[in-house]
Amino acid sequence: MAVVPESRVLTFSVFKWSSYSSTYLPENILVDKPNDQSSRWSSESNYPPQFLILKLERPAVVQSITFGKYEKTHVCNLKKFKVFGGMSEENMTELLSSGLKNDYNKETFTLKHKIDEQMFPCRFVKIVPLMSWGPSFNFSIWYIELHGIEDPDVVQPCLNWYSKYREQEAIRLCLKHFRQHNYTEAFESLQKKTRIALEHPMLTHLHDRLVLQGDFDACEELIDKAVRDGLFNQYISQQEYKPRWSQIIPKCNKGTSAQEINRDDMNSDGDDNRPGMRGGHQMVIDVQTETVYLFGGWDGTQDLADFWAYSVQENQWACISRDTEKESGPSARSCHKMCIDSQRRQIYTLGRYLDSSVRNSKSLKSDFYRYDIDANTWTLLSEDTSADGGPKLVFDHQMCMDSEKHMIYTFGGRILTCNGSVEESRTSEPQFSGLYAFHCQAGTWSLLREDSCNAGPEDIQSRIGHCMLFHTRNRCLYVFGGQRSKTYLNDFFSYDVDGDHVEIISDGTKKDSGMVPMTGFTQRATIDPELNEIHVLSGLSKDKDKREENVRNSFWIYDIARNNWSCVYKNDQAVKENPSKALQEEEPCPRFAHQLVYDEMHKVHYLFGGNPGKSCSPKMRLDDFWSLKLCRPSKEYLLRHCRYLIRKYRFEEKAQSEPLSALKYLQNDLSLTVDHTDPDETKEFQLLPSALFKSSSDFIPLGFSDVDQTYAQRTQLFDTLVNFFPDSMTPPKGNLVDLITL
Amino acid sequence: MAVVPESRVLTFSVFKWSSYSSTYLPENILVDKPNDQSSRWSSESNYPPQFLILKLERPAVVQSITFGKYEKTHVCNLKKFKVFGGMSEENMTELLSSGLKNDYNKETFTLKHKIDEQMFPCRFVKIVPLMSWGPSFNFSIWYIELHGIEDPDVVQPCLNWYSKYREQEAIRLCLKHFRQHNYTEAFESLQKKTRIALEHPMLTHLHDRLVLQGDFDACEELIDKAVRDGLFNQYISQQEYKPRWSQIIPKCNKGTSAQEINRDDMNSDGDDNRPGMRGGHQMVIDVQTETVYLFGGWDGTQDLADFWAYSVQENQWACISRDTEKESGPSARSCHKMCIDSQRRQIYTLGRYLDSSVRNSKSLKSDFYRYDIDANTWTLLSEDTSADGGPKLVFDHQMCMDSEKHMIYTFGGRILTCNGSVEESRTSEPQFSGLYAFHCQAGTWSLLREDSCNAGPEDIQSRIGHCMLFHTRNRCLYVFGGQRSKTYLNDFFSYDVDGDHVEIISDGTKKDSGMVPMTGFTQRATIDPELNEIHVLSGLSKDKDKREENVRNSFWIYDIARNNWSCVYKNDQAVKENPSKALQEEEPCPRFAHQLVYDEMHKVHYLFGGNPGKSCSPKMRLDDFWSLKLCRPSKEYLLRHCRYLIRKYRFEEKAQSEPLSALKYLQNDLSLTVDHTDPDETKEFQLLPSALFKSSSDFIPLGFSDVDQTYAQRTQLFDTLVNFFPDSMTPPKGNLVDLITL
């Protein structure tokens, strides 16, 4: 078994610096004296560029960097910095982008030191401060340590790989360039001498057929086979999701569209046939039967107690109960939480909000109900969960179902209290509920974590308005966001329910503006355990002061394996593409107090109602119902698209010499590859005939005036088609000439 | 005559942006509404990177950029920014680095749009804000205009040139790489097909002789001819000056070193044979006879009236007069100013400092004297220049001689006043003297500019402690620096004495930290009209508060033609190279109140005395005398150096196969090329024999393991020798593999 080499302290000297001020010399970073305020490097100003370049005594694989600090917080500490590394000063790659906490503890960061699984060596490490904690202060670094592997037995092979890799990539760029410019002899000599492959043989074959032979049918066959063999899967997985909202107009009882219903049939709650407007309601989805259950809420005036089920297949709401209280179920309520046990077909509800005017020792009991779907019956599990060792009455908490172990987890929420007399109605400190587990079988509660503001590794701060999700495969709860009183929380942690262990994913101190969903906006989250993703829809802030006029929804995906947020869509993208178009594209208006559920089997989200936050109509609530699909191109779509590209080019080539034949080809073969129901595709198709009138020289890209035009254009098509193949198969993406700067 | 195409407004769209906040959309920069505070782009934060990318409607030569502003100053205005441009987003070059004034006026900047005389096109322009005026505020841009040439008749040839240029440089990099790796066939195919030249034929010949043939004698001959033909001149002109200070130990009267003189012979003024310690004295140099004249000063206790001449040739001081007052000359004085008319061999002195205790209406007369060198006589030109229409009595002013038109110019200085009674000794506002001209022939004065704090184009602010120099070829006075009371002035302007016209070179508002000499430190400046350079020595601040412990001298050169400051040496370089070595290297300690004169014929500076600012010895003054030469490598040095490199390599090659022969070669031929009086060269030479014991594989550079070692090592030597030739002759400096990033 191979011995994994140990990471050791690496020796380095301070090689170059952008500046320094006074006695705060660069060399000071070599000594660690936390109690000496002068034992640091300080830049002369915070004007960019500022940097330190360290030179390692010998080439090494640099695996981590440690920053020492001063014994007290300091305005010059680095809030944001980057680290680069390389074998020469001119050729460095980014190894780390991060920031330090403004405290007195050393911090160590892993540095990028591998490409795929191959370690690469560095001789130089460059630290680039970007922001200090005090905005106009100079940058200071107190102490630096580098750790890695210096052992020549390990490093020399890395150096050899590095040289070979650079040589190989350089030669491949040459080969690509020579082929594009038809320097055939030079291409062949170089290839023969170096024996370096430009690309996968399949693509060489494609090039031969397409560029050299003009055999377009063979190209289509090759592409077809490639798609069927799954070669386009990597491309598909790299595409961004496009969100497609669709407003759901359900059928009404009478079998017609709900919009056609006779007004006389409407009761004071709105439509007989679908839930009325509300916020603070609860929805759960039974994925097996594709049924969405909705209960309770606030309609602007009063709490509701109606209970509905929506069948996706039937596209129809059914009212299970107009008043659950009349059926031994919960009284009217809002800001409660529900969860569903799809396995046992049971739904639970806990908590509610009570106006202070109606709070008393009786009403403040935390009742806990279960609904059995098949029996259509409610069971009171507890009159007061607090008396049973569970949480007190809370609202804005979270609850998750663990069907496998038949457990329920509830966390957070604000505890409702009352003050006996009017004289004593001082505002007391709000209390937040901890993390509890309910053992469904035994009917008992356990307190897992009390609300704690300590910073211990297993401590959890309780909160309201947060998101909590249960990952049925790795059996962890994921919690993020929320607020305590006026403070918005940024942290993100997981709780392993079997190991009773908290793991901090992000403590929320590093502000990666624009890179993670912004706090303070109502977030609704769902989880897809199969894709290992968490989905977050950010809407309107509950806080009037934070409500900006132009706020729109934003949708984020958190990749659990890669610990990486990506934005599916956001405010500015809507503006960017086409302001007027974006507004016309159907999308629910931003809101809070709404509900979002996810069908992880069919990969669809459903959203209902909520509070649009209209200051002119504070009682207005919504009753709209939407579905959301996140779409990526499919294999079928890509195949059709490639055929389209090939035939479009073929048409353009024909157009130059046989216009009549080209026109016929356009109307038949090319037309076949177009989706005539898609407005964009149709529009593009209608513009194609103009090729019959254009001079072919319009198509020559910059830098190819020395090449035969047909050859150059076919090369362009080849480059386009090649993009769908995995990087490991393709020629290099870059171009030799693009490396030349003026 | 070719028509110069006009610069027009260019059409562009906002293509990409890093972020924006609220309603401050990027598109807002397309409209100019200075009175609308929302009509701007604002970044979401000032975390880097922030940018806007503009896309031109069509490729254009972009010649200037105009920034609009808000009607009032604004914290979000850009204090520092860069502009980049290029034909693609990925490949941009820096066009401008600058900053805006924080005011309400539009500002237009020229953008780099030529390489040598060839215009290049851009399609994209990227604006990168770096600092805002309010340190922690977002960046805002109110309005942007781009001007340039869009006319296809002009732009198309630029595009063609651009493509050709990039292709050519890419191919040259390939050729260089192929030759280095001995891919002979690929090299020849490529060269034959593209007909692109890797280098000047002379260097191909050098490569052939050196790398392919190993004919070292032929190489030496080629280098020898190249040097003699002036081919190394461009390299020499690009080298930095190295400052060489040398303390001057003059001979004494008795013909022996001044250090050996008998102590009994010393009078109370110090040495009989050379000027005693002083500050606030004056020196001028007569370049024709290489004589330095020194008069007056303050020795820590009293003003001095001795007058000396130093002969560079004789290395000897002669005392012209122990007390000029006794010889109808000026009384003892300090902080006066002298200038020399070398043509007529006359020296003038004006102004002096008087302690307030001795100021009265009589002593405050501004006397003006002339000394005739050959007649050794003083003439009182005026008892009080103020009465003659000239300046009042001033100190810390500046005075320059215009021999050609027989004029003297004096500017600035603080006007000495007295307050009659003690009761009235309130501190009054200091007054500064204006710009005056003295017509030597007529003996009359003219006031050219009064002190003015107006911002008119011809207004000049008077000051003290500034530098003023007269450029005898372009007949301009150059004035910079100085202070008014507590304010340090940063501006730099010239005054055309014949045209009576002020030209602002720099208004001093743009802080280019580290790029220009720092204000507030005593500056002594000299001018070289032939090289068109101004030299500035920065020393110690007169202001006790500004005196840092570790301040050292810094020496700057201002290139008048290029309007460009460069630093010859500075604080940190001394630390960088070798802290202990730098301190040992002779250099006068920092000081103020010293004198620096320049012999522009022999290119030597001379420095004498001054105040070292020792708070423990406030009366201590210096009497040391130094010369400063700014040195660059000479042709002879470079030729010897190249021979050394060639023979050193030849030795190393021999060492691998014929050690005895190599050793003999080392001791004879190679030794001949070494300067055995130079410690560095000697030390390196003594280490060479170790090559006899080394394995040759130690010398293989990274990335050449596939190449024959001798070929690779000779290639390295070739690359080194080629660096001395002009860039227009050499292969590209870069390497193909260095363009590959991980």
GROMACS .gro file of N, CA, C and O in nm, chain A residues 46 75-77 79 130-139, chain B residues 46 131 134-137:
model
   84
   46ASN      N    1  -0.374   5.095   0.047
   46ASN     CA    2  -0.456   4.984  -0.003
   46ASN      C    3  -0.493   5.006  -0.150
   46ASN      O    4  -0.589   4.948  -0.200
   75VAL      N    5  -0.772   4.632   1.240
   75VAL     CA    6  -0.836   4.682   1.119
   75VAL      C    7  -0.762   4.646   0.991
   75VAL      O    8  -0.818   4.651   0.882
   76CYS      N    9  -0.632   4.612   1.003
   76CYS     CA   10  -0.554   4.583   0.883
   76CYS      C   11  -0.562   4.436   0.842
   76CYS      O   12  -0.503   4.397   0.740
   77ASN      N   13  -0.631   4.355   0.922
   77ASN     CA   14  -0.642   4.213   0.886
   77ASN      C   15  -0.714   4.197   0.753
   77ASN      O   16  -0.799   4.278   0.716
   79LYS      N   17  -0.967   4.087   0.506
   79LYS     CA   18  -1.105   4.040   0.497
   79LYS      C   19  -1.123   3.955   0.371
   79LYS      O   20  -1.204   3.866   0.365
  130LEU      N   21  -0.701   4.185  -0.091
  130LEU     CA   22  -0.801   4.258  -0.169
  130LEU      C   23  -0.881   4.356  -0.084
  130LEU      O   24  -0.918   4.463  -0.130
  131MET      N   25  -0.908   4.316   0.038
  131MET     CA   26  -0.982   4.405   0.128
  131MET      C   27  -0.935   4.386   0.270
  131MET      O   28  -0.909   4.273   0.313
  132SER      N   29  -0.926   4.497   0.341
  132SER     CA   30  -0.896   4.485   0.483
  132SER      C   31  -1.026   4.503   0.561
  132SER      O   32  -1.126   4.551   0.507
  133TRP      N   33  -1.022   4.463   0.687
  133TRP     CA   34  -1.143   4.474   0.768
  133TRP      C   35  -1.184   4.620   0.787
  133TRP      O   36  -1.301   4.654   0.784
  134GLY      N   37  -1.086   4.708   0.808
  134GLY     CA   38  -1.115   4.850   0.813
  134GLY      C   39  -1.104   4.903   0.673
  134GLY      O   40  -0.997   4.901   0.612
  135PRO      N   41  -1.215   4.953   0.616
  135PRO     CA   42  -1.220   4.977   0.471
  135PRO      C   43  -1.110   5.063   0.412
  135PRO      O   44  -1.070   5.041   0.298
  136SER      N   45  -1.058   5.160   0.480
  136SER     CA   46  -0.956   5.240   0.414
  136SER      C   47  -0.817   5.215   0.471
  136SER      O   48  -0.725   5.290   0.446
  137PHE      N   49  -0.801   5.107   0.544
  137PHE     CA   50  -0.671   5.079   0.604
  137PHE      C   51  -0.583   4.996   0.514
  137PHE      O   52  -0.629   4.923   0.427
  138ASN      N   53  -0.451   5.006   0.541
  138ASN     CA   54  -0.353   4.926   0.468
  138ASN      C   55  -0.375   4.779   0.500
  138ASN      O   56  -0.443   4.744   0.596
  139PHE      N   57  -0.311   4.693   0.420
  139PHE     CA   58  -0.321   4.550   0.443
  139PHE      C   59  -0.205   4.505   0.531
  139PHE      O   60  -0.091   4.545   0.508
  788ASN      N   61  -1.800   4.735  -0.319
  788ASN     CA   62  -1.669   4.765  -0.378
  788ASN      C   63  -1.572   4.648  -0.364
  788ASN      O   64  -1.451   4.664  -0.372
  873MET      N   65  -1.088   5.227  -0.701
  873MET     CA   66  -1.111   5.294  -0.574
  873MET      C   67  -1.214   5.404  -0.591
  873MET      O   68  -1.216   5.471  -0.694
  876GLY      N   69  -1.495   5.789  -0.158
  876GLY     CA   70  -1.529   5.749  -0.022
  876GLY      C   71  -1.484   5.605  -0.004
  876GLY      O   72  -1.535   5.517  -0.071
  877PRO      N   73  -1.390   5.579   0.085
  877PRO     CA   74  -1.319   5.451   0.084
  877PRO      C   75  -1.406   5.326   0.090
  877PRO      O   76  -1.369   5.225   0.033
  878SER      N   77  -1.518   5.329   0.157
  878SER     CA   78  -1.593   5.204   0.162
  878SER      C   79  -1.719   5.208   0.078
  878SER      O   80  -1.805   5.123   0.092
  879PHE      N   81  -1.728   5.306  -0.010
  879PHE     CA   82  -1.849   5.321  -0.091
  879PHE      C   83  -1.840   5.244  -0.222
  879PHE      O   84  -1.733   5.216  -0.273
   0.00000   0.00000   0.00000
